[in-house]
C-alpha cells in the first residue's frame, strides 16, 4: 500500500511541474508539439530512474560532505547516455529537443529527488518514486503540449484539427508557453481552494 | 565588427535568454520579487556566466577536441561550472566580504542555473572563436539581467495590484512574463 503510494504521489499530489513548480525551463521550451513533450518525458524518466537507482544503491558509501558533486556526476553520466542513445536511435527527436537534452542535467527535479528521496530510501521505493515522478512530469508536459499544439498549430500529434490560418501562432512561440503554464497553475490553485 | 554587433543585439533583445530561449526560468521567477535582489542576482550571473563561457571554451578546444572525447562535454562542463561557482564563492568571501554579503545566497544557486550551462554549450555548438565566445556570453548575461530587472520592477508594482487569489504568486508572474515576451518578439525584425 505504501509502496503504491510512492508511485502515485508523483502523479497528482506532488506533481513536480504543477505542484512543486520545478523543472520549468524545458517544460516551456519544448512543449510546442505533443511528440516533443512525450520524447522529453521519456528521456527525463530514464535519467531519473537511473540516477535514483544508483544513488539509492550507493547511499551508504557516499560521504555526506561531497554528496552534491556525486549526484551531479551520476546524473550527468546518465544524461550523456540518454544523449548518445537518442542521437543514434531517434535522430529527428534529437534535433527537435536540441540543447534541452544535455540540459536535463540541471533539471532541479532530478537532483531534488536524489537529495530528498533516493538518499534516504532503499532501491525498490526509489524506483517507484522515479517512475511516479517521471510519469507525473510526462503527463504535465503532454497537457501543456496539447494546449499549445492544438491552439497554436491546429494539430494534435500531427493530425490536423482545423485549418492553419485559424491557428494562433503566438501559442507555439515563447509567449504561449508562459501564459499556458500560468493559467494551468492558476486553475489548479482555484480547484484546490475549492476542495480544501 | 558587424558580426559582433549582430551577436550583441540578437543575444540581448531578439533571442533573449529568458524570454525567448527559456533558459534560467527558475531564478527569473524566484529572485524577481525585489529590485535589489534582482540586481544582485544579475551581477552574480553575469560574472559566473562570462567566466564559465571562457573556461568551458578552453576546455573544449584544448582538451576535449584534441583527445576526441567530445561526448564527455556534459559531464565536464557541469563539473567546471560547479567548481567555478565554489571557487568564486571562496575568493569573494576572502577578498570582498561586502560583495559576498550582497550576493550571498545567490552564488550557490547559480550552479543549477541552466542559463550558464546552456550558453556554454551554445558557444561550442556555434563554433565561436574566443573573442566571439566572450562577446556572446557577456551579451546573454546582459539579456538575462535586463529581463530579471524589468520583471522585478513590474512585480514590485504588482504587489499593490488587485489580482484574483488563485493567480497570486507564480501564475501571475508567468502571465506577466508572457506579455513581456510578446514585447520582445517585436524586436525580431531588427536584423
Coordinates of C-alpha atoms in Angstrom, one line a residue, chain B residues 2-167:
Chain B
X2 CA 29.4 44.0 -37.8
X3 CA 29.5 40.3 -36.7
X4 CA 29.9 41.3 -33.1
X5 CA 27.2 43.9 -33.3
X6 CA 24.8 41.3 -34.6
X7 CA 25.7 38.9 -31.8
X8 CA 25.1 41.5 -29.2
X9 CA 21.7 42.7 -30.5
X10 CA 20.5 39.2 -31.1
X11 CA 21.5 37.9 -27.7
X12 CA 20.2 40.8 -25.7
X13 CA 17.0 41.6 -27.5
X14 CA 15.9 39.1 -30.2
X15 CA 16.9 35.8 -28.6
X16 CA 16.7 36.9 -25.1
X17 CA 17.8 34.0 -23.0
X18 CA 14.9 34.1 -20.6
X19 CA 12.0 35.4 -22.7
X20 CA 12.6 33.6 -25.9
X21 CA 15.0 30.7 -25.2
X22 CA 13.5 29.7 -21.8
X23 CA 16.8 29.3 -20.0
X24 CA 17.2 30.4 -16.4
X25 CA 13.5 30.5 -15.6
X26 CA 13.9 29.3 -12.0
X27 CA 16.0 32.3 -10.8
X28 CA 13.8 34.5 -13.1
X29 CA 10.7 33.5 -11.1
X30 CA 12.4 33.0 -7.8
X31 CA 14.5 36.1 -7.4
X32 CA 12.4 38.7 -9.1
X33 CA 10.3 39.9 -6.2
X34 CA 12.6 42.8 -5.2
X35 CA 14.6 45.1 -7.4
X36 CA 17.7 45.0 -5.2
X37 CA 17.8 41.2 -5.2
X38 CA 17.3 41.2 -8.9
X39 CA 20.3 43.5 -9.3
X40 CA 22.5 41.2 -7.1
X41 CA 21.4 38.1 -9.0
X42 CA 22.0 39.8 -12.3
X43 CA 25.6 40.7 -11.3
X44 CA 26.4 37.3 -9.9
X45 CA 25.1 35.5 -13.0
X46 CA 26.9 37.9 -15.4
X47 CA 30.2 37.2 -13.5
X48 CA 29.8 33.4 -13.5
X49 CA 28.4 33.2 -17.0
X50 CA 31.3 35.0 -18.6
X51 CA 33.9 33.1 -16.7
X52 CA 32.2 29.8 -17.3
X53 CA 31.9 30.6 -21.0
X54 CA 35.6 31.2 -21.3
X55 CA 36.7 28.3 -19.2
X56 CA 34.5 25.7 -21.0
X57 CA 35.7 27.1 -24.3
X58 CA 39.3 26.5 -23.4
X59 CA 38.4 23.1 -22.0
X60 CA 36.6 22.1 -25.2
X61 CA 39.3 23.4 -27.6
X62 CA 42.4 22.2 -25.8
X63 CA 41.3 19.1 -24.0
X64 CA 38.0 17.6 -25.4
X65 CA 38.7 18.2 -29.1
X66 CA 42.4 17.0 -29.3
X67 CA 41.7 13.8 -27.3
X68 CA 38.5 13.3 -29.3
X69 CA 36.3 12.9 -26.2
X70 CA 33.5 15.3 -27.2
X71 CA 30.9 13.0 -25.6
X72 CA 32.3 13.9 -22.2
X73 CA 31.0 17.5 -22.7
X74 CA 28.0 17.4 -20.4
X75 CA 29.8 15.8 -17.5
X76 CA 32.9 18.1 -17.9
X77 CA 31.0 21.3 -18.3
X78 CA 28.8 20.8 -15.3
X79 CA 31.8 19.9 -13.1
X80 CA 33.6 23.0 -14.4
X81 CA 30.7 25.2 -13.6
X82 CA 30.1 23.7 -10.1
X83 CA 33.8 24.0 -9.3
X84 CA 33.9 27.6 -10.6
X85 CA 30.9 28.6 -8.5
X86 CA 32.5 27.2 -5.4
X87 CA 35.8 28.8 -6.2
X88 CA 34.3 32.2 -6.9
X89 CA 32.4 32.0 -3.7
X90 CA 35.5 31.3 -1.7
X91 CA 37.5 34.1 -3.4
X92 CA 34.8 36.7 -2.9
X93 CA 34.3 35.7 0.7
X94 CA 38.0 36.1 1.4
X95 CA 38.7 39.4 -0.5
X96 CA 35.4 41.2 -0.6
X97 CA 33.1 40.4 2.3
X98 CA 30.8 43.3 1.4
X99 CA 30.2 41.8 -2.1
X100 CA 29.9 38.4 -0.6
X101 CA 27.2 39.5 1.7
X102 CA 25.4 41.3 -1.1
X103 CA 25.4 38.2 -3.4
X104 CA 25.2 35.8 -0.5
X105 CA 22.6 33.1 -1.2
X106 CA 22.5 33.7 -5.0
X107 CA 26.0 32.4 -5.6
X108 CA 25.4 28.7 -4.9
X109 CA 22.1 28.8 -6.7
X110 CA 23.9 29.6 -10.0
X111 CA 25.3 26.1 -10.4
X112 CA 21.8 24.9 -11.2
X113 CA 21.0 27.9 -13.4
X114 CA 20.5 26.3 -16.8
X115 CA 21.4 29.6 -18.5
X116 CA 25.1 29.1 -17.6
X117 CA 25.3 25.6 -18.9
X118 CA 23.1 26.5 -21.9
X119 CA 25.2 29.4 -23.0
X120 CA 28.4 27.3 -22.6
X121 CA 27.0 24.6 -24.9
X122 CA 25.7 27.2 -27.4
X123 CA 29.2 28.7 -27.6
X124 CA 30.6 25.4 -28.7
X125 CA 27.7 24.5 -31.0
X126 CA 28.0 27.7 -32.9
X127 CA 31.8 27.2 -33.3
X128 CA 32.7 30.6 -32.0
X129 CA 36.2 32.0 -31.7
X130 CA 37.5 33.0 -28.3
X131 CA 36.5 36.7 -28.7
X132 CA 33.1 35.8 -30.0
X133 CA 32.6 33.5 -27.1
X134 CA 33.4 36.3 -24.7
X135 CA 31.0 38.7 -26.5
X136 CA 28.3 36.1 -26.8
X137 CA 28.4 35.1 -23.1
X138 CA 28.5 38.7 -22.0
X139 CA 25.6 39.7 -24.1
X140 CA 23.5 36.8 -23.0
X141 CA 24.3 37.7 -19.4
X142 CA 23.2 41.3 -20.1
X143 CA 20.0 40.0 -21.6
X144 CA 19.3 37.8 -18.5
X145 CA 20.0 40.8 -16.2
X146 CA 17.7 43.0 -18.3
X147 CA 14.8 40.6 -18.2
X148 CA 15.3 40.0 -14.5
X149 CA 15.4 43.7 -13.6
X150 CA 12.4 44.6 -15.8
X151 CA 10.5 41.7 -14.2
X152 CA 11.4 42.8 -10.7
X153 CA 10.2 46.3 -11.4
X154 CA 6.9 45.0 -12.6
X155 CA 6.5 42.7 -9.7
X156 CA 7.1 45.4 -7.2
X157 CA 4.1 47.2 -8.7
X158 CA 2.1 44.0 -8.8
X159 CA 2.3 43.8 -5.0
X160 CA -0.3 46.5 -4.7
X161 CA -2.5 45.3 -7.6
X162 CA -5.8 43.6 -7.1
X163 CA -5.4 40.2 -8.6
X164 CA -7.6 37.1 -8.2
X165 CA -6.5 35.0 -5.2
X166 CA -5.7 31.9 -7.3
X167 CA -3.4 33.8 -9.7

